[in-house]
mmCIF file of C-alpha atoms in Angstrom:
data_model
loop_
_atom_site.group_PDB
_atom_site.id
_atom_site.type_symbol
_atom_site.label_atom_id
_atom_site.label_comp_id
_atom_site.label_asym_id
_atom_site.label_seq_id
_atom_site.Cartn_x
_atom_site.Cartn_y
_atom_site.Cartn_z
ATOM 1 C CA MET A 591 -28.142 12.466 -0.925
ATOM 2 C CA SER A 592 -25.877 9.748 0.238
ATOM 3 C CA GLU A 593 -22.033 10.029 0.512
ATOM 4 C CA GLN A 594 -21.630 7.895 -2.486
ATOM 5 C CA GLN A 595 -23.804 10.204 -4.739
ATOM 6 C CA ARG A 596 -23.059 13.307 -6.443
ATOM 7 C CA THR A 597 -25.049 15.588 -8.727
ATOM 8 C CA ASP A 598 -23.423 16.197 -12.116
ATOM 9 C CA PRO A 599 -23.635 19.741 -13.798
ATOM 10 C CA ALA A 600 -26.952 18.522 -15.638
ATOM 11 C CA GLY A 601 -28.559 17.917 -12.414
ATOM 12 C CA ALA A 602 -28.655 14.094 -12.471
ATOM 13 C CA THR A 603 -27.447 12.117 -9.374
ATOM 14 C CA THR A 604 -24.683 9.523 -10.108
ATOM 15 C CA GLU A 605 -23.460 6.663 -7.934
ATOM 16 C CA ALA A 606 -19.806 6.294 -7.088
ATOM 17 C CA PRO A 607 -18.237 2.925 -8.291
ATOM 18 C CA ARG A 608 -17.399 0.638 -5.391
ATOM 19 C CA LEU A 609 -13.793 0.381 -4.196
ATOM 20 C CA GLY A 610 -12.890 -3.195 -3.111
ATOM 21 C CA GLY A 611 -10.411 -2.257 -0.348
ATOM 22 C CA LEU A 612 -6.730 -1.623 -0.251
ATOM 23 C CA HIS A 613 -4.827 -2.732 -3.418
ATOM 24 C CA HIS A 614 -1.225 -1.886 -2.776
ATOM 25 C CA LEU A 615 1.087 0.499 -0.860
ATOM 26 C CA THR A 616 4.306 1.839 -2.120
ATOM 27 C CA ALA A 617 7.189 3.033 -0.083
ATOM 28 C CA ILE A 618 10.730 4.173 -0.605
ATOM 29 C CA THR A 619 13.918 2.351 0.101
ATOM 30 C CA ALA A 620 17.535 3.420 -0.316
ATOM 31 C CA ARG A 621 18.976 -0.105 0.507
ATOM 32 C CA ALA A 622 17.184 -2.392 -1.960
ATOM 33 C CA ALA A 623 19.301 -5.495 -0.886
ATOM 34 C CA GLY A 624 18.649 -4.877 2.722
ATOM 35 C CA ASN A 625 14.837 -4.345 2.043
ATOM 36 C CA LEU A 626 14.699 -7.583 0.181
ATOM 37 C CA ARG A 627 16.190 -9.466 3.223
ATOM 38 C CA PHE A 628 13.909 -7.840 5.669
ATOM 39 C CA CYS A 629 10.662 -8.302 3.722
ATOM 40 C CA THR A 630 11.528 -11.916 2.845
ATOM 41 C CA GLN A 631 13.424 -13.257 5.487
ATOM 42 C CA ILE A 632 12.084 -11.389 8.452
ATOM 43 C CA LEU A 633 8.468 -10.543 7.604
ATOM 44 C CA GLY A 634 8.254 -13.777 5.400
ATOM 45 C CA LEU A 635 6.585 -12.084 2.496
ATOM 46 C CA ARG A 636 7.073 -13.530 -1.044
ATOM 47 C CA LEU A 637 8.881 -11.411 -3.715
ATOM 48 C CA VAL A 638 6.280 -11.669 -6.403
ATOM 49 C CA LYS A 639 7.578 -9.148 -8.976
ATOM 50 C CA LYS A 640 11.186 -7.843 -9.384
ATOM 51 C CA THR A 641 10.849 -5.041 -11.973
ATOM 52 C CA VAL A 642 11.890 -1.458 -12.334
ATOM 53 C CA ASN A 643 10.087 1.841 -11.882
ATOM 54 C CA GLN A 644 8.461 2.364 -15.259
ATOM 55 C CA ASP A 645 9.115 6.217 -14.906
ATOM 56 C CA ASP A 646 12.724 5.706 -13.681
ATOM 57 C CA THR A 647 14.236 2.649 -15.126
ATOM 58 C CA THR A 648 17.450 3.017 -12.996
ATOM 59 C CA ALA A 649 15.516 2.051 -9.989
ATOM 60 C CA TYR A 650 14.045 -1.398 -8.909
ATOM 61 C CA HIS A 651 10.531 -1.679 -8.119
ATOM 62 C CA LEU A 652 10.020 -4.583 -5.830
ATOM 63 C CA PHE A 653 6.556 -6.128 -4.989
ATOM 64 C CA TYR A 654 6.034 -8.309 -1.995
ATOM 65 C CA ALA A 655 2.687 -10.131 -1.425
ATOM 66 C CA ASP A 656 1.070 -13.335 -0.086
ATOM 67 C CA GLY A 657 1.840 -16.626 -1.744
ATOM 68 C CA ALA A 658 -0.794 -16.237 -4.517
ATOM 69 C CA ALA A 659 0.105 -12.555 -5.268
ATOM 70 C CA THR A 660 -3.460 -11.602 -4.417
ATOM 71 C CA PRO A 661 -4.491 -7.962 -4.968
ATOM 72 C CA GLY A 662 -4.696 -6.238 -1.489
ATOM 73 C CA THR A 663 -1.519 -7.858 -0.188
ATOM 74 C CA ASP A 664 1.017 -6.052 -2.111
ATOM 75 C CA LEU A 665 3.753 -3.956 -0.269
ATOM 76 C CA THR A 666 5.917 -2.417 -2.921
ATOM 77 C CA PHE A 667 9.168 -0.363 -2.848
ATOM 78 C CA PHE A 668 10.883 2.211 -5.119
ATOM 79 C CA ASP A 669 14.623 1.824 -4.874
ATOM 80 C CA TRP A 670 15.898 5.418 -4.727
ATOM 81 C CA PRO A 671 19.114 6.785 -3.248
ATOM 82 C CA ALA A 672 17.118 9.172 -1.082
ATOM 83 C CA PRO A 673 17.919 10.662 2.330
ATOM 84 C CA PRO A 674 15.504 9.464 5.236
ATOM 85 C CA GLU A 675 12.145 10.875 5.239
ATOM 86 C CA ARG A 676 11.511 13.770 7.468
ATOM 87 C CA ARG A 677 8.377 12.680 9.327
ATOM 88 C CA GLY A 678 5.451 14.954 9.641
ATOM 89 C CA THR A 679 1.796 15.594 8.496
ATOM 90 C CA ARG A 680 0.470 15.574 4.877
ATOM 91 C CA SER A 681 1.762 12.096 4.766
ATOM 92 C CA ILE A 682 1.002 8.271 5.060
ATOM 93 C CA ALA A 683 2.271 7.696 8.543
ATOM 94 C CA ARG A 684 1.797 4.115 9.091
ATOM 95 C CA THR A 685 1.394 0.906 7.179
ATOM 96 C CA GLY A 686 -0.948 -1.746 8.502
ATOM 97 C CA LEU A 687 -0.244 -5.596 7.894
ATOM 98 C CA ARG A 688 -2.974 -8.257 8.783
ATOM 99 C CA VAL A 689 -2.364 -11.429 10.674
ATOM 100 C CA GLY A 690 -5.053 -13.939 11.628
ATOM 101 C CA SER A 691 -5.121 -13.897 15.390
ATOM 102 C CA ALA A 692 -3.939 -12.579 18.848
ATOM 103 C CA GLU A 693 -1.830 -15.534 19.122
ATOM 104 C CA SER A 694 -0.043 -14.535 15.962
ATOM 105 C CA LEU A 695 0.525 -11.029 17.162
ATOM 106 C CA HIS A 696 2.327 -12.406 20.407
ATOM 107 C CA TRP A 697 4.296 -14.741 18.227
ATOM 108 C CA TRP A 698 5.298 -11.973 16.011
ATOM 109 C CA ALA A 699 6.473 -9.786 19.073
ATOM 110 C CA GLY A 700 8.840 -12.561 20.001
ATOM 111 C CA ARG A 701 10.040 -12.953 16.527
ATOM 112 C CA LEU A 702 10.781 -9.397 15.831
ATOM 113 C CA ARG A 703 12.436 -8.874 19.258
ATOM 114 C CA ALA A 704 14.574 -12.026 18.540
ATOM 115 C CA GLU A 705 15.708 -10.169 15.439
ATOM 116 C CA GLY A 706 16.676 -6.990 17.181
ATOM 117 C CA VAL A 707 13.558 -5.097 16.075
ATOM 118 C CA ALA A 708 12.046 -2.772 18.660
ATOM 119 C CA VAL A 709 8.349 -3.467 19.064
ATOM 120 C CA SER A 710 5.545 -2.089 21.007
ATOM 121 C CA GLU A 711 3.296 -4.034 23.464
ATOM 122 C CA VAL A 712 0.318 -5.924 21.931
ATOM 123 C CA ALA A 713 -2.651 -3.560 22.742
ATOM 124 C CA GLU A 714 -5.781 -2.258 21.029
ATOM 125 C CA ARG A 715 -5.293 0.710 18.675
ATOM 126 C CA ALA A 716 -7.947 2.319 16.684
ATOM 127 C CA GLY A 717 -10.265 -0.540 17.178
ATOM 128 C CA HIS A 718 -7.880 -3.434 16.458
ATOM 129 C CA LEU A 719 -5.440 -5.499 18.587
ATOM 130 C CA SER A 720 -2.037 -4.678 17.206
ATOM 131 C CA LEU A 721 1.664 -4.454 17.532
ATOM 132 C CA ASP A 722 3.844 -1.503 16.236
ATOM 133 C CA PHE A 723 7.339 -1.708 14.857
ATOM 134 C CA GLU A 724 9.656 -0.096 12.342
ATOM 135 C CA ASP A 725 11.892 -1.655 9.568
ATOM 136 C CA PRO A 726 15.609 -0.774 9.478
ATOM 137 C CA GLU A 727 15.086 2.390 7.449
ATOM 138 C CA GLY A 728 12.410 3.611 9.907
ATOM 139 C CA GLN A 729 9.027 2.907 7.990
ATOM 140 C CA ARG A 730 6.426 2.502 10.560
ATOM 141 C CA PHE A 731 4.414 -0.746 10.503
ATOM 142 C CA ARG A 732 1.490 -2.055 12.459
ATOM 143 C CA LEU A 733 0.524 -5.623 12.600
ATOM 144 C CA LEU A 734 -3.035 -6.218 13.549
ATOM 145 C CA ASP A 735 -5.283 -9.032 14.254
ATOM 146 C CA ASP A 736 -7.884 -9.296 11.449
ATOM 147 C CA GLY A 737 -9.711 -12.315 13.207
ATOM 148 C CA GLY A 738 -8.784 -14.571 10.346
ATOM 149 C CA ALA A 739 -11.507 -13.200 8.166
ATOM 150 C CA GLY A 740 -11.561 -13.907 4.466
ATOM 151 C CA GLU A 741 -9.067 -16.160 2.448
ATOM 152 C CA ALA A 742 -5.459 -16.613 3.073
ATOM 153 C CA HIS A 743 -2.873 -17.753 0.687
ATOM 154 C CA PRO A 744 0.262 -18.701 2.673
ATOM 155 C CA TRP A 745 3.710 -19.063 0.839
ATOM 156 C CA GLU A 746 5.109 -22.585 1.330
ATOM 157 C CA ARG A 747 8.675 -21.308 1.152
ATOM 158 C CA SER A 748 8.395 -18.470 3.687
ATOM 159 C CA PRO A 749 10.414 -18.760 6.909
ATOM 160 C CA VAL A 750 7.249 -17.649 8.772
ATOM 161 C CA PRO A 751 4.871 -20.770 9.732
ATOM 162 C CA ALA A 752 1.641 -20.570 7.535
ATOM 163 C CA ALA A 753 -0.573 -19.871 10.737
ATOM 164 C CA HIS A 754 1.252 -16.731 11.480
ATOM 165 C CA GLN A 755 2.019 -15.436 8.014
ATOM 166 C CA ILE A 756 1.080 -11.749 7.117
ATOM 167 C CA ARG A 757 -2.404 -12.098 5.230
ATOM 168 C CA GLY A 758 -2.318 -8.770 3.547
ATOM 169 C CA LEU A 759 -2.467 -5.040 3.987
ATOM 170 C CA GLY A 760 -4.377 -3.634 6.856
ATOM 171 C CA PRO A 761 -5.466 -0.122 7.628
ATOM 172 C CA VAL A 762 -3.310 2.831 6.326
ATOM 173 C CA THR A 763 -2.906 5.762 8.578
ATOM 174 C CA LEU A 764 -2.790 9.163 7.064
ATOM 175 C CA SER A 765 -1.526 12.255 8.877
ATOM 176 C CA VAL A 766 -3.280 15.603 8.002
ATOM 177 C CA PRO A 767 -3.287 19.046 9.425
ATOM 178 C CA ASP A 768 -7.068 19.516 8.701
ATOM 179 C CA LEU A 769 -9.534 16.674 8.605
ATOM 180 C CA ARG A 770 -12.337 18.232 6.399
ATOM 181 C CA PRO A 771 -10.796 18.376 2.942
ATOM 182 C CA THR A 772 -9.354 14.812 3.196
ATOM 183 C CA ALA A 773 -12.646 13.585 4.500
ATOM 184 C CA ALA A 774 -14.569 15.161 1.918
ATOM 185 C CA VAL A 775 -12.513 13.277 -0.782
ATOM 186 C CA LEU A 776 -12.663 9.968 0.960
ATOM 187 C CA THR A 777 -16.480 10.256 1.491
ATOM 188 C CA THR A 778 -17.964 12.313 -1.392
ATOM 189 C CA VAL A 779 -15.415 11.325 -4.081
ATOM 190 C CA LEU A 780 -14.416 7.826 -3.103
ATOM 191 C CA GLY A 781 -17.605 6.737 -1.479
ATOM 192 C CA MET A 782 -16.064 5.662 1.742
ATOM 193 C CA ARG A 783 -17.942 5.612 4.949
ATOM 194 C CA ALA A 784 -17.144 7.493 8.143
ATOM 195 C CA GLU A 785 -17.340 4.831 10.571
ATOM 196 C CA ARG A 786 -15.936 5.686 13.929
ATOM 197 C CA GLU A 787 -13.377 7.877 16.027
ATOM 198 C CA HIS A 788 -10.701 6.901 18.490
ATOM 199 C CA ALA A 789 -8.401 8.771 20.868
ATOM 200 C CA SER A 790 -4.726 8.154 20.509
ATOM 201 C CA ALA A 791 -1.487 9.650 21.788
ATOM 202 C CA ASP A 792 -0.960 11.151 18.277
ATOM 203 C CA GLY A 793 -4.290 12.846 18.264
ATOM 204 C CA PRO A 794 -7.924 11.812 17.272
ATOM 205 C CA VAL A 795 -8.046 9.043 14.765
ATOM 206 C CA HIS A 796 -11.038 8.879 12.207
ATOM 207 C CA VAL A 797 -11.728 5.514 10.676
ATOM 208 C CA PHE A 798 -13.084 5.488 6.998
ATOM 209 C CA ALA A 799 -14.276 2.233 5.378
ATOM 210 C CA MET A 800 -14.755 1.242 1.855
ATOM 211 C CA GLY A 801 -16.563 -1.729 0.089
ATOM 212 C CA PRO A 802 -16.792 -4.656 2.394
ATOM 213 C CA GLY A 803 -15.235 -2.849 5.351
ATOM 214 C CA GLY A 804 -12.951 -4.520 7.848
ATOM 215 C CA PRO A 805 -9.218 -4.052 8.300
ATOM 216 C CA ALA A 806 -8.400 -4.634 4.678
ATOM 217 C CA ALA A 807 -10.587 -1.822 3.498
ATOM 218 C CA GLU A 808 -10.010 0.898 6.126
ATOM 219 C CA VAL A 809 -8.358 4.178 6.031
ATOM 220 C CA HIS A 810 -7.362 5.819 9.345
ATOM 221 C CA VAL A 811 -6.859 9.653 9.482
ATOM 222 C CA VAL A 812 -5.116 11.193 12.367
ATOM 223 C CA VAL A 813 -5.253 15.060 12.659
ATOM 224 C CA GLN A 814 -1.846 16.610 13.657
ATOM 225 C CA PRO A 815 -1.753 20.277 12.831
ATOM 226 C CA GLN A 816 1.106 20.753 15.169
ATOM 227 C CA LEU A 817 3.503 18.935 12.864
ATOM 228 C CA PRO A 818 5.495 20.350 9.880
ATOM 229 C CA ALA A 819 4.883 18.890 6.548
ATOM 230 C CA ALA A 820 6.704 15.520 5.995
ATOM 231 C CA ARG A 821 9.431 15.330 3.309
ATOM 232 C CA GLU A 822 9.590 12.318 1.049
ATOM 233 C CA GLY A 823 12.595 10.023 1.693
ATOM 234 C CA ALA A 824 13.612 6.462 2.477
ATOM 235 C CA GLY A 825 11.633 4.887 5.182
ATOM 236 C CA GLY A 826 8.563 6.981 4.043
ATOM 237 C CA VAL A 827 5.459 6.000 1.830
ATOM 238 C CA HIS A 828 5.154 7.195 -1.664
ATOM 239 C CA HIS A 829 1.458 6.393 -2.257
ATOM 240 C CA VAL A 830 -1.577 4.058 -1.319
ATOM 241 C CA ALA A 831 -3.769 2.406 -3.920
ATOM 242 C CA PHE A 832 -7.386 1.351 -3.648
ATOM 243 C CA ARG A 833 -8.929 -1.714 -5.527
ATOM 244 C CA ALA A 834 -11.066 -1.214 -8.795
ATOM 245 C CA ALA A 835 -12.478 -4.455 -10.159
ATOM 246 C CA ASP A 836 -11.502 -3.923 -13.964
ATOM 247 C CA ALA A 837 -10.679 -1.366 -16.740
ATOM 248 C CA ALA A 838 -14.318 -0.427 -17.112
ATOM 249 C CA GLU A 839 -14.763 0.518 -13.431
ATOM 250 C CA LEU A 840 -11.204 2.458 -13.570
ATOM 251 C CA ARG A 841 -12.548 4.525 -16.401
ATOM 252 C CA ALA A 842 -15.791 5.450 -14.470
ATOM 253 C CA TRP A 843 -13.300 6.488 -11.594
ATOM 254 C CA ALA A 844 -11.256 8.595 -13.958
ATOM 255 C CA GLU A 845 -14.573 10.428 -15.008
ATOM 256 C CA ARG A 846 -15.711 10.618 -11.528
ATOM 257 C CA VAL A 847 -12.467 12.243 -10.243
ATOM 258 C CA ALA A 848 -12.407 14.783 -13.078
ATOM 259 C CA GLY A 849 -15.968 15.493 -12.392
ATOM 260 C CA PHE A 850 -15.033 16.834 -8.994
ATOM 261 C CA GLY A 851 -12.337 19.034 -10.358
ATOM 262 C CA LEU A 852 -9.511 17.056 -9.160
ATOM 263 C CA ARG A 853 -6.520 16.853 -11.421
ATOM 264 C CA SER A 854 -5.262 13.208 -12.240
ATOM 265 C CA SER A 855 -2.820 11.350 -14.192
ATOM 266 C CA GLY A 856 -5.539 9.844 -16.452
ATOM 267 C CA GLU A 857 -5.449 6.120 -16.944
ATOM 268 C CA VAL A 858 -2.011 4.700 -16.765
ATOM 269 C CA GLU A 859 -1.090 1.403 -18.256
ATOM 270 C CA ARG A 860 1.111 -0.492 -15.704
ATOM 271 C CA TYR A 861 0.807 -3.909 -17.620
ATOM 272 C CA TYR A 862 0.191 -5.783 -14.301
ATOM 273 C CA PHE A 863 -2.701 -3.294 -13.638
ATOM 274 C CA ARG A 864 -4.108 -0.028 -14.884
ATOM 275 C CA SER A 865 -3.859 2.903 -12.671
ATOM 276 C CA LEU A 866 -5.241 6.385 -11.970
ATOM 277 C CA TYR A 867 -3.354 8.728 -9.735
ATOM 278 C CA PHE A 868 -4.475 12.026 -8.082
ATOM 279 C CA ARG A 869 -3.618 14.083 -4.859
ATOM 280 C CA GLU A 870 -6.240 14.782 -2.187
ATOM 281 C CA PRO A 871 -6.364 18.416 -0.906
ATOM 282 C CA ASN A 872 -3.725 17.774 1.849
ATOM 283 C CA GLY A 873 -1.208 16.586 -0.705
ATOM 284 C CA ILE A 874 -1.181 12.889 -0.126
ATOM 285 C CA LEU A 875 -0.934 10.870 -3.316
ATOM 286 C CA PHE A 876 -3.793 8.224 -4.079
ATOM 287 C CA GLU A 877 -4.010 5.693 -6.789
ATOM 288 C CA ILE A 878 -6.882 3.587 -7.930
ATOM 289 C CA ALA A 879 -5.665 0.332 -9.547
ATOM 290 C CA THR A 880 -7.420 -2.745 -11.270
ATOM 291 C CA ASP A 881 -7.245 -6.204 -9.707
ATOM 292 C CA GLY A 882 -5.917 -7.637 -12.933
ATOM 293 C CA PRO A 883 -4.439 -8.835 -15.193
ATOM 294 C CA GLY A 884 -1.969 -9.677 -12.227
ATOM 295 C CA PHE A 885 1.590 -10.628 -11.791
ATOM 296 C CA ALA A 886 1.329 -14.039 -13.557
ATOM 297 C CA VAL A 887 0.672 -12.230 -16.872
ATOM 298 C CA ASP A 888 4.408 -12.635 -17.804
ATOM 299 C CA GLU A 889 5.868 -15.234 -15.368
ATOM 300 C CA PRO A 890 4.629 -18.546 -14.222
ATOM 301 C CA MET A 891 2.951 -18.228 -10.732
ATOM 302 C CA GLU A 892 5.494 -21.049 -9.413
ATOM 303 C CA THR A 893 8.652 -18.742 -10.284
ATOM 304 C CA LEU A 894 7.234 -15.037 -9.692
ATOM 305 C CA GLY A 895 9.975 -12.808 -8.780
ATOM 306 C CA GLU A 896 13.009 -15.004 -9.602
ATOM 307 C CA ARG A 897 13.974 -12.961 -12.686
ATOM 308 C CA LEU A 898 13.826 -9.319 -13.719
ATOM 309 C CA ALA A 899 10.524 -8.843 -15.323
ATOM 310 C CA LEU A 900 9.848 -5.914 -17.888
ATOM 311 C CA PRO A 901 6.727 -4.812 -19.439
ATOM 312 C CA PRO A 902 6.745 -5.224 -23.153
ATOM 313 C CA PHE A 903 7.460 -1.629 -23.937
ATOM 314 C CA LEU A 904 10.666 -1.884 -21.930
ATOM 315 C CA GLU A 905 11.818 -5.346 -23.094
ATOM 316 C CA PRO A 906 13.878 -4.022 -26.012
ATOM 317 C CA ARG A 907 15.938 -2.052 -23.441
ATOM 318 C CA ARG A 908 16.535 -5.040 -21.145
ATOM 319 C CA ALA A 909 20.367 -5.166 -21.712
ATOM 320 C CA ALA A 910 20.905 -1.479 -20.916
ATOM 321 C CA ILE A 911 18.400 -1.635 -17.789
ATOM 322 C CA GLU A 912 20.088 -4.716 -16.343
ATOM 323 C CA ALA A 913 23.433 -3.017 -16.705
ATOM 324 C CA GLY A 914 22.258 0.036 -14.685
ATOM 325 C CA LEU A 915 20.947 -2.032 -11.836
ATOM 326 C CA LYS A 916 22.965 -2.742 -8.694
ATOM 327 C CA PRO A 917 22.941 -6.563 -7.496
ATOM 328 C CA LEU A 918 20.328 -7.498 -4.942
ATOM 329 C CA ASP A 919 22.369 -10.206 -3.589
#
């Protein structure tokens, strides 16, 4: 039986739906205004949706992406007044961002240093030429060369030249104390492929790929049993989401996850996409999210992110919600 198949209680073999790659990654900031400046003015990303956390409307939920708000390019932040993350295992330890060439990596090394950001050397890490750095709150990032594969949608108002703009999410790195339960969920439940293994200073890195493969569709897992468990906080990552094509595919994922005995949120309507949330056995929160309808469902593409956007069920509370949010200027 292949890794993408399972046998249901009646004995029939069922195929896993196909994940299309990374959809978005959501982190935590305690400094929303500074986060906005860093992501748009230093990283050159586009603010494509300024909204609130639908489960906590006192907090912004900021979405940054490429010029066309393409699924797979979204880096998002919950604005929570949290202390800094305590780093450790059972966490998403590093966020990958793709650029189109080795030349771009060297350009970024110079740009980040000029902005006072400490950066690593450009070197090969886990199979990709890359550059590591941290944002002002300590979130760990890795810029990597994706070879210019696939489409790119630069933002014409970015301070970063189009040739060097961030093209989307790259591999996310999970830290776990024990590979086996996480690998079982990635392969047997989610249908990913165990592709390769690399040595690193942090421990062995196991690379899993989904759908089309490549850096926009990879999850890296580093095994670090010597570390304490991470504690959620500012500068840390809350969850990672994988791409489902549409609502029908998400429904199939909900049935599949339940069929393996994993507790989930069930399908959740987020208005800009539909979601399913569950934790893998080492405690890391996964989401599967639909590609549509997208961020232009309630705003013109040309003016995304310029006003506070609220899903219809929150619109009647707009005045109270706006009054409770601190300015981003």
